[in-house]
Amino acid sequence: MGMTDKDLNGTALDDFFAAARADMPDPSGAFLARVLAEAEATQAGFARRRGAAPRVSAKGGFLSGLSGVFGGWAGLGGMATATLAGLWIGFAGADQLSSVAAGYMGTTEVLGTVNLLPDGDFFALATE
Amino acid sequence: MAFDAHTEVSDETLLVLYGNGDRVAARSLTLRLGPLAYRVALRMLGDRAEAEDLAQEALLRLWKIAPDWRTGEAKVSTWMYRVVTNLATDRLRRRRGVGLDEAPEVADGAASALEQMIDADRAQALQMALEQLPARQRQAVILRHLEGLSNPEIAEAMEIGVEAVESLTARGKRALAALLEGKREELGYGHD
């Protein structure tokens, strides 16, 4: 087999690349869960090294701004829980969502409820 | 809520936040870089279980260096591409006992491997052909044509010059063309 560019030219090869790009493999949910578990375990080590509990943000900025919007650290805790729930839903599939809804809502209640809509606005939305 | 709550935040900022103890950043980085690491590892190795193992190892390295990450020196994604492809290259060398670049451009046994994929689609055909390439050519072609990196970005990830990237990519594409040529009619590329 020699030089075959003129037979299977660049355009044809590009079609193979395009097919491969369109067929990008997704990692399993179990893999992402393992990676996240290692991330959190490693992060816990940082906190121990500093001799302090993990902080949500050391430098303020992005997250401290969010903190103000969402009602302090309890609100951010709820947000983190919501992100984790989203991650889990992504892993497990939406069909299993109902089975965890009760537990998830219970957790949110413990961490504090974030009311994004004043009652009047909610009523307006509900009656539309 | 979107799975990645930090959509507008750079990888580097997330890594700093992670190093400072931000738990949401850990999730965002996992969701951004986990798929990237796995995808590249799978392209390099062709085995899902091994790719997950390698990607997990690469990400663990990232977690560990996070507190010491020096901002402004390299993109996190470039660093990840480098670590994943280097780890994969090491595994390929151990697996096959071949050097980085000394293997023939079309490896022995390629024809028989191609015989097994008559019914495979083009993506599978390309993956099988990629696995016939020498590691460094494979690395350059994956980063250029599947990940869409620029030649300077690949040069940084592979720690070589831009000219060397161009050479590896060109040789890799010639070899791929040679490998795929033998089966082009079955794959829909017959002569008009």
Short mmCIF file of C-alpha atoms in Angstrom, two decimals:
data_model
loop_
_atom_site.label_atom_id
_atom_site.label_comp_id
_atom_site.label_asym_id
_atom_site.label_seq_id
_atom_site.Cartn_x
_atom_site.Cartn_y
_atom_site.Cartn_z
CA MET A 1 0.00 0.00 0.00
CA GLY A 2 1.56 3.26 -1.03
CA MET A 3 0.45 6.82 -1.16
CA THR A 4 -3.28 6.73 -1.52
CA ASP A 5 -4.30 10.32 -0.87
CA LYS A 6 -5.29 10.69 -4.48
CA ASP A 7 -7.58 7.68 -4.18
CA LEU A 8 -9.08 8.31 -0.76
CA ASN A 9 -8.65 12.05 -0.98
CA GLY A 10 -8.76 14.62 1.80
CA THR A 11 -12.46 15.22 1.41
CA ALA A 12 -13.25 11.55 1.84
CA LEU A 13 -11.02 11.32 4.89
CA ASP A 14 -12.73 14.40 6.31
CA ASP A 15 -16.01 12.52 6.05
CA PHE A 16 -14.56 9.79 8.25
CA PHE A 17 -13.44 12.39 10.79
CA ALA A 18 -16.89 14.00 10.70
CA ALA A 19 -18.53 10.62 11.25
CA ALA A 20 -16.23 9.96 14.20
CA ARG A 21 -16.89 13.40 15.70
CA ALA A 22 -20.62 12.81 15.43
CA ASP A 23 -20.17 9.48 17.20
CA MET A 24 -18.42 10.86 20.27
CA PRO A 25 -18.61 8.29 23.05
CA ASP A 26 -20.12 9.35 26.38
CA PRO A 27 -18.63 8.12 29.63
CA SER A 28 -20.80 6.06 31.95
CA GLY A 29 -22.53 7.60 34.92
CA ALA A 30 -20.61 5.26 37.17
CA PHE A 31 -17.35 6.66 35.79
CA LEU A 32 -18.42 10.26 36.46
CA ALA A 33 -19.53 9.29 39.96
CA ARG A 34 -16.12 7.73 40.66
CA VAL A 35 -14.35 10.83 39.35
CA LEU A 36 -16.51 13.11 41.47
CA ALA A 37 -15.96 10.96 44.56
CA GLU A 38 -12.20 11.25 44.08
CA ALA A 39 -12.50 14.99 43.51
CA GLU A 40 -14.37 15.41 46.76
CA ALA A 41 -12.08 13.12 48.71
CA THR A 42 -9.02 14.97 47.43
CA GLN A 43 -10.65 18.30 48.22
CA ALA A 44 -11.36 17.18 51.77
CA GLY A 45 -7.64 16.57 52.08
CA PHE A 46 -6.94 20.20 51.16
CA ALA A 47 -9.18 21.35 53.98
CA ARG A 48 -7.46 19.06 56.45
CA ARG A 49 -4.10 20.39 55.28
CA ARG A 50 -5.28 23.93 55.89
CA GLY A 51 -6.77 22.90 59.20
CA ALA A 52 -10.14 24.34 58.29
CA ALA A 53 -13.47 23.17 56.97
CA PRO A 54 -13.99 23.37 53.18
CA ARG A 55 -15.02 26.81 52.07
CA VAL A 56 -17.46 27.58 49.36
CA SER A 57 -15.29 30.39 48.08
CA ALA A 58 -12.08 31.88 49.40
CA LYS A 59 -11.91 34.96 47.24
CA GLY A 60 -15.51 36.11 47.18
CA GLY A 61 -16.49 37.18 43.69
CA PHE A 62 -18.69 34.82 41.75
CA LEU A 63 -19.93 32.60 44.52
CA SER A 64 -20.19 35.22 47.23
CA GLY A 65 -22.33 37.21 44.81
CA LEU A 66 -24.54 34.18 44.33
CA SER A 67 -24.63 33.74 48.06
CA GLY A 68 -26.22 37.15 48.45
CA VAL A 69 -28.77 36.43 45.77
CA PHE A 70 -29.77 33.05 47.09
CA GLY A 71 -29.91 33.85 50.76
CA GLY A 72 -26.55 33.03 52.29
CA TRP A 73 -24.67 29.79 52.72
CA ALA A 74 -27.79 27.78 53.44
CA GLY A 75 -29.12 28.79 50.05
CA LEU A 76 -25.87 27.83 48.36
CA GLY A 77 -26.01 24.52 50.18
CA GLY A 78 -29.38 23.98 48.58
CA MET A 79 -27.91 24.93 45.22
CA ALA A 80 -25.10 22.44 45.62
CA THR A 81 -27.65 19.82 46.54
CA ALA A 82 -29.66 20.72 43.46
CA THR A 83 -26.52 20.36 41.31
CA LEU A 84 -25.80 16.98 42.85
CA ALA A 85 -29.37 15.94 42.24
CA GLY A 86 -29.04 17.04 38.63
CA LEU A 87 -25.87 15.03 38.30
CA TRP A 88 -27.54 11.99 39.76
CA ILE A 89 -30.54 12.39 37.48
CA GLY A 90 -28.13 12.57 34.56
CA PHE A 91 -26.53 9.33 35.65
CA ALA A 92 -29.66 7.42 36.49
CA GLY A 93 -32.10 8.65 33.86
CA ALA A 94 -35.28 10.64 34.23
CA ASP A 95 -37.43 7.55 34.70
CA GLN A 96 -36.00 7.12 38.17
CA LEU A 97 -36.61 10.75 39.07
CA SER A 98 -39.87 10.21 40.90
CA SER A 99 -38.28 7.68 43.21
CA VAL A 100 -35.89 10.27 44.60
CA ALA A 101 -38.12 13.33 44.46
CA ALA A 102 -39.38 12.93 48.01
CA GLY A 103 -35.92 12.56 49.47
CA TYR A 104 -34.54 15.42 47.45
CA MET A 105 -37.32 17.79 48.46
CA GLY A 106 -36.84 16.79 52.06
CA THR A 107 -33.15 17.69 51.85
CA THR A 108 -33.98 21.03 50.34
CA GLU A 109 -36.34 21.76 53.18
CA VAL A 110 -33.63 21.09 55.73
CA LEU A 111 -31.18 23.39 53.96
CA GLY A 112 -33.66 26.22 53.51
CA THR A 113 -36.10 27.07 50.79
CA VAL A 114 -35.15 29.62 48.17
CA ASN A 115 -38.15 31.64 47.12
CA LEU A 116 -37.32 33.13 43.74
CA LEU A 117 -40.80 34.51 43.06
CA PRO A 118 -42.82 36.77 45.32
CA ASP A 119 -46.23 35.28 46.07
CA GLY A 120 -48.01 37.68 43.73
CA ASP A 121 -45.83 36.69 40.77
CA PHE A 122 -46.32 33.02 41.49
CA PHE A 123 -50.07 33.54 41.54
CA ALA A 124 -49.90 35.41 38.24
CA LEU A 125 -47.89 32.56 36.66
CA ALA A 126 -50.25 29.95 38.04
CA THR A 127 -53.31 31.60 36.57
CA GLU A 128 -51.86 32.17 33.10
CA MET B 1 -30.83 23.87 36.79
CA ALA B 2 -28.17 23.06 34.24
CA PHE B 3 -25.85 20.23 35.25
CA ASP B 4 -22.89 22.60 34.96
CA ALA B 5 -23.88 25.48 37.24
CA HIS B 6 -20.75 27.41 36.19
CA THR B 7 -21.35 27.59 32.47
CA GLU B 8 -19.82 31.05 32.13
CA VAL B 9 -16.81 30.41 34.36
CA SER B 10 -13.47 29.35 32.84
CA ASP B 11 -11.92 25.99 33.65
CA GLU B 12 -9.04 27.77 35.31
CA THR B 13 -11.31 29.79 37.60
CA LEU B 14 -13.18 26.62 38.48
CA LEU B 15 -9.92 24.89 39.31
CA VAL B 16 -8.92 27.71 41.65
CA LEU B 17 -12.35 27.59 43.29
CA TYR B 18 -12.00 23.82 43.59
CA GLY B 19 -8.60 24.19 45.21
CA ASN B 20 -10.15 26.63 47.66
CA GLY B 21 -12.75 24.10 48.69
CA ASP B 22 -15.67 24.95 46.42
CA ARG B 23 -17.72 21.76 46.13
CA VAL B 24 -19.86 23.02 43.26
CA ALA B 25 -16.67 23.61 41.26
CA ALA B 26 -15.75 19.95 41.77
CA ARG B 27 -18.97 18.90 40.11
CA SER B 28 -18.66 21.39 37.28
CA LEU B 29 -15.09 20.31 36.51
CA THR B 30 -16.10 16.66 36.64
CA LEU B 31 -18.86 17.27 34.12
CA ARG B 32 -16.61 19.31 31.82
CA LEU B 33 -13.37 17.41 31.94
CA GLY B 34 -14.55 13.88 32.68
CA PRO B 35 -16.11 13.41 29.23
CA LEU B 36 -13.14 15.08 27.54
CA ALA B 37 -10.60 12.85 29.26
CA TYR B 38 -12.64 9.71 28.62
CA ARG B 39 -13.24 10.56 24.96
CA VAL B 40 -9.58 11.12 24.18
CA ALA B 41 -8.50 8.08 26.17
CA LEU B 42 -10.98 5.92 24.29
CA ARG B 43 -9.79 7.26 20.94
CA MET B 44 -6.23 6.49 21.91
CA LEU B 45 -6.78 3.06 23.47
CA GLY B 46 -9.93 1.70 21.83
CA ASP B 47 -11.10 0.02 25.04
CA ARG B 48 -13.84 1.50 27.22
CA ALA B 49 -12.80 0.04 30.55
CA GLU B 50 -9.17 0.97 30.02
CA ALA B 51 -10.18 4.45 28.86
CA GLU B 52 -12.23 5.04 32.00
CA ASP B 53 -9.38 3.85 34.15
CA LEU B 54 -6.91 6.12 32.41
CA ALA B 55 -9.24 9.14 32.42
CA GLN B 56 -9.86 8.68 36.14
CA GLU B 57 -6.11 8.62 36.73
CA ALA B 58 -5.65 11.82 34.70
CA LEU B 59 -8.41 13.61 36.59
CA LEU B 60 -7.00 12.49 39.93
CA ARG B 61 -3.73 14.15 38.93
CA LEU B 62 -5.66 17.34 38.22
CA TRP B 63 -7.41 17.25 41.57
CA LYS B 64 -4.12 16.79 43.38
CA ILE B 65 -2.33 19.69 41.72
CA ALA B 66 -5.28 22.09 41.96
CA PRO B 67 -4.03 24.01 45.02
CA ASP B 68 -0.68 24.53 43.29
CA TRP B 69 -2.09 25.42 39.85
CA ARG B 70 -0.27 28.43 38.45
CA THR B 71 -2.79 30.65 36.75
CA GLY B 72 -2.10 32.07 33.32
CA GLU B 73 0.48 29.46 32.29
CA ALA B 74 -1.57 26.86 30.43
CA LYS B 75 -5.19 26.14 29.72
CA VAL B 76 -6.61 23.43 31.93
CA SER B 77 -7.98 21.62 28.89
CA THR B 78 -4.55 21.67 27.20
CA TRP B 79 -3.01 20.26 30.37
CA MET B 80 -5.67 17.55 30.40
CA TYR B 81 -5.07 16.66 26.75
CA ARG B 82 -1.34 16.36 27.50
CA VAL B 83 -1.76 14.15 30.54
CA VAL B 84 -4.34 11.86 28.93
CA THR B 85 -2.42 11.37 25.70
CA ASN B 86 0.88 10.88 27.53
CA LEU B 87 -0.66 8.29 29.85
CA ALA B 88 -2.24 6.59 26.85
CA THR B 89 1.04 6.59 24.95
CA ASP B 90 2.77 4.98 27.91
CA ARG B 91 0.13 2.26 28.01
CA LEU B 92 0.40 1.66 24.29
CA ARG B 93 4.14 1.26 24.59
CA ARG B 94 3.76 -1.24 27.41
CA ARG B 95 0.98 -3.06 25.59
CA ARG B 96 2.68 -3.46 22.27
CA GLY B 97 6.31 -2.82 22.97
CA VAL B 98 6.56 -0.29 20.16
CA GLY B 99 8.33 3.03 20.20
CA LEU B 100 6.64 6.37 19.91
CA ASP B 101 7.21 6.82 16.23
CA GLU B 102 9.18 3.90 14.89
CA ALA B 103 6.29 1.67 13.90
CA PRO B 104 5.58 1.28 10.21
CA GLU B 105 2.99 3.69 8.92
CA VAL B 106 0.71 0.81 8.06
CA ALA B 107 1.14 -1.84 10.68
CA ASP B 108 1.30 -5.53 9.91
CA GLY B 109 -2.07 -7.15 10.29
CA ALA B 110 -3.95 -4.03 9.27
CA ALA B 111 -5.54 -5.77 6.33
CA SER B 112 -6.91 -8.58 8.47
CA ALA B 113 -8.20 -6.08 11.00
CA LEU B 114 -10.00 -4.25 8.25
CA GLU B 115 -11.51 -7.50 7.06
CA GLN B 116 -13.40 -7.71 10.35
CA MET B 117 -15.20 -4.42 9.89
CA ILE B 118 -16.96 -4.79 6.58
CA ASP B 119 -20.27 -3.98 8.25
CA ALA B 120 -18.93 -1.28 10.51
CA ASP B 121 -19.81 2.34 9.95
CA ARG B 122 -17.29 5.03 9.08
CA ALA B 123 -16.75 6.09 12.66
CA GLN B 124 -15.89 2.55 13.68
CA ALA B 125 -13.74 2.14 10.61
CA LEU B 126 -11.80 5.26 11.46
CA GLN B 127 -11.35 4.14 15.07
CA MET B 128 -9.93 0.83 13.95
CA ALA B 129 -7.60 2.58 11.56
CA LEU B 130 -6.51 5.01 14.27
CA GLU B 131 -5.53 2.08 16.43
CA GLN B 132 -3.10 1.01 13.72
CA LEU B 133 -1.20 4.27 13.86
CA PRO B 134 1.97 4.84 15.84
CA ALA B 135 1.12 6.51 19.15
CA ARG B 136 2.41 9.98 18.36
CA GLN B 137 0.68 10.13 14.98
CA ARG B 138 -2.52 8.87 16.57
CA GLN B 139 -2.23 11.52 19.27
CA ALA B 140 -1.73 14.36 16.78
CA VAL B 141 -4.54 13.23 14.47
CA ILE B 142 -7.02 12.81 17.35
CA LEU B 143 -6.26 16.23 18.78
CA ARG B 144 -6.37 17.94 15.38
CA HIS B 145 -9.25 16.23 13.61
CA LEU B 146 -11.45 14.84 16.38
CA GLU B 147 -10.90 17.34 19.19
CA GLY B 148 -10.46 20.33 16.88
CA LEU B 149 -7.34 21.78 18.48
CA SER B 150 -5.14 24.18 16.52
CA ASN B 151 -1.60 23.15 15.64
CA PRO B 152 -0.09 25.53 18.26
CA GLU B 153 -2.41 24.05 20.90
CA ILE B 154 -1.37 20.54 19.90
CA ALA B 155 2.27 21.59 20.00
CA GLU B 156 1.77 22.77 23.58
CA ALA B 157 -0.12 19.63 24.57
CA MET B 158 2.51 17.34 23.00
CA GLU B 159 5.45 19.52 24.04
CA ILE B 160 6.86 19.62 20.52
CA GLY B 161 7.16 22.23 17.78
CA VAL B 162 4.40 23.22 15.40
CA GLU B 163 6.34 21.79 12.44
CA ALA B 164 6.59 18.44 14.16
CA VAL B 165 2.83 18.52 14.74
CA GLU B 166 2.25 19.21 11.05
CA SER B 167 4.55 16.33 10.11
CA LEU B 168 2.88 13.87 12.51
CA THR B 169 -0.58 14.88 11.35
CA ALA B 170 0.31 14.59 7.67
CA ARG B 171 1.92 11.17 8.14
CA GLY B 172 -0.99 10.03 10.26
CA LYS B 173 -3.52 11.08 7.64
CA ARG B 174 -1.57 9.35 4.88
CA ALA B 175 -1.51 6.18 6.92
CA LEU B 176 -5.23 6.43 7.68
CA ALA B 177 -5.98 6.97 4.01
CA ALA B 178 -3.91 3.91 3.17
CA LEU B 179 -5.71 1.82 5.77
CA LEU B 180 -9.17 2.97 4.74
CA GLU B 181 -8.42 2.80 1.03
CA GLY B 182 -8.51 -0.96 1.07
CA LYS B 183 -12.12 -0.93 2.19
CA ARG B 184 -13.46 2.20 0.59
CA GLU B 185 -15.97 0.43 -1.59
CA GLU B 186 -17.52 -1.39 1.35
CA LEU B 187 -17.63 1.89 3.24
CA GLY B 188 -19.31 3.82 0.47
CA TYR B 189 -16.28 5.30 -1.27
CA GLY B 190 -16.14 3.26 -4.43
CA HIS B 191 -15.00 4.78 -7.72
CA ASP B 192 -17.70 6.62 -9.63
#
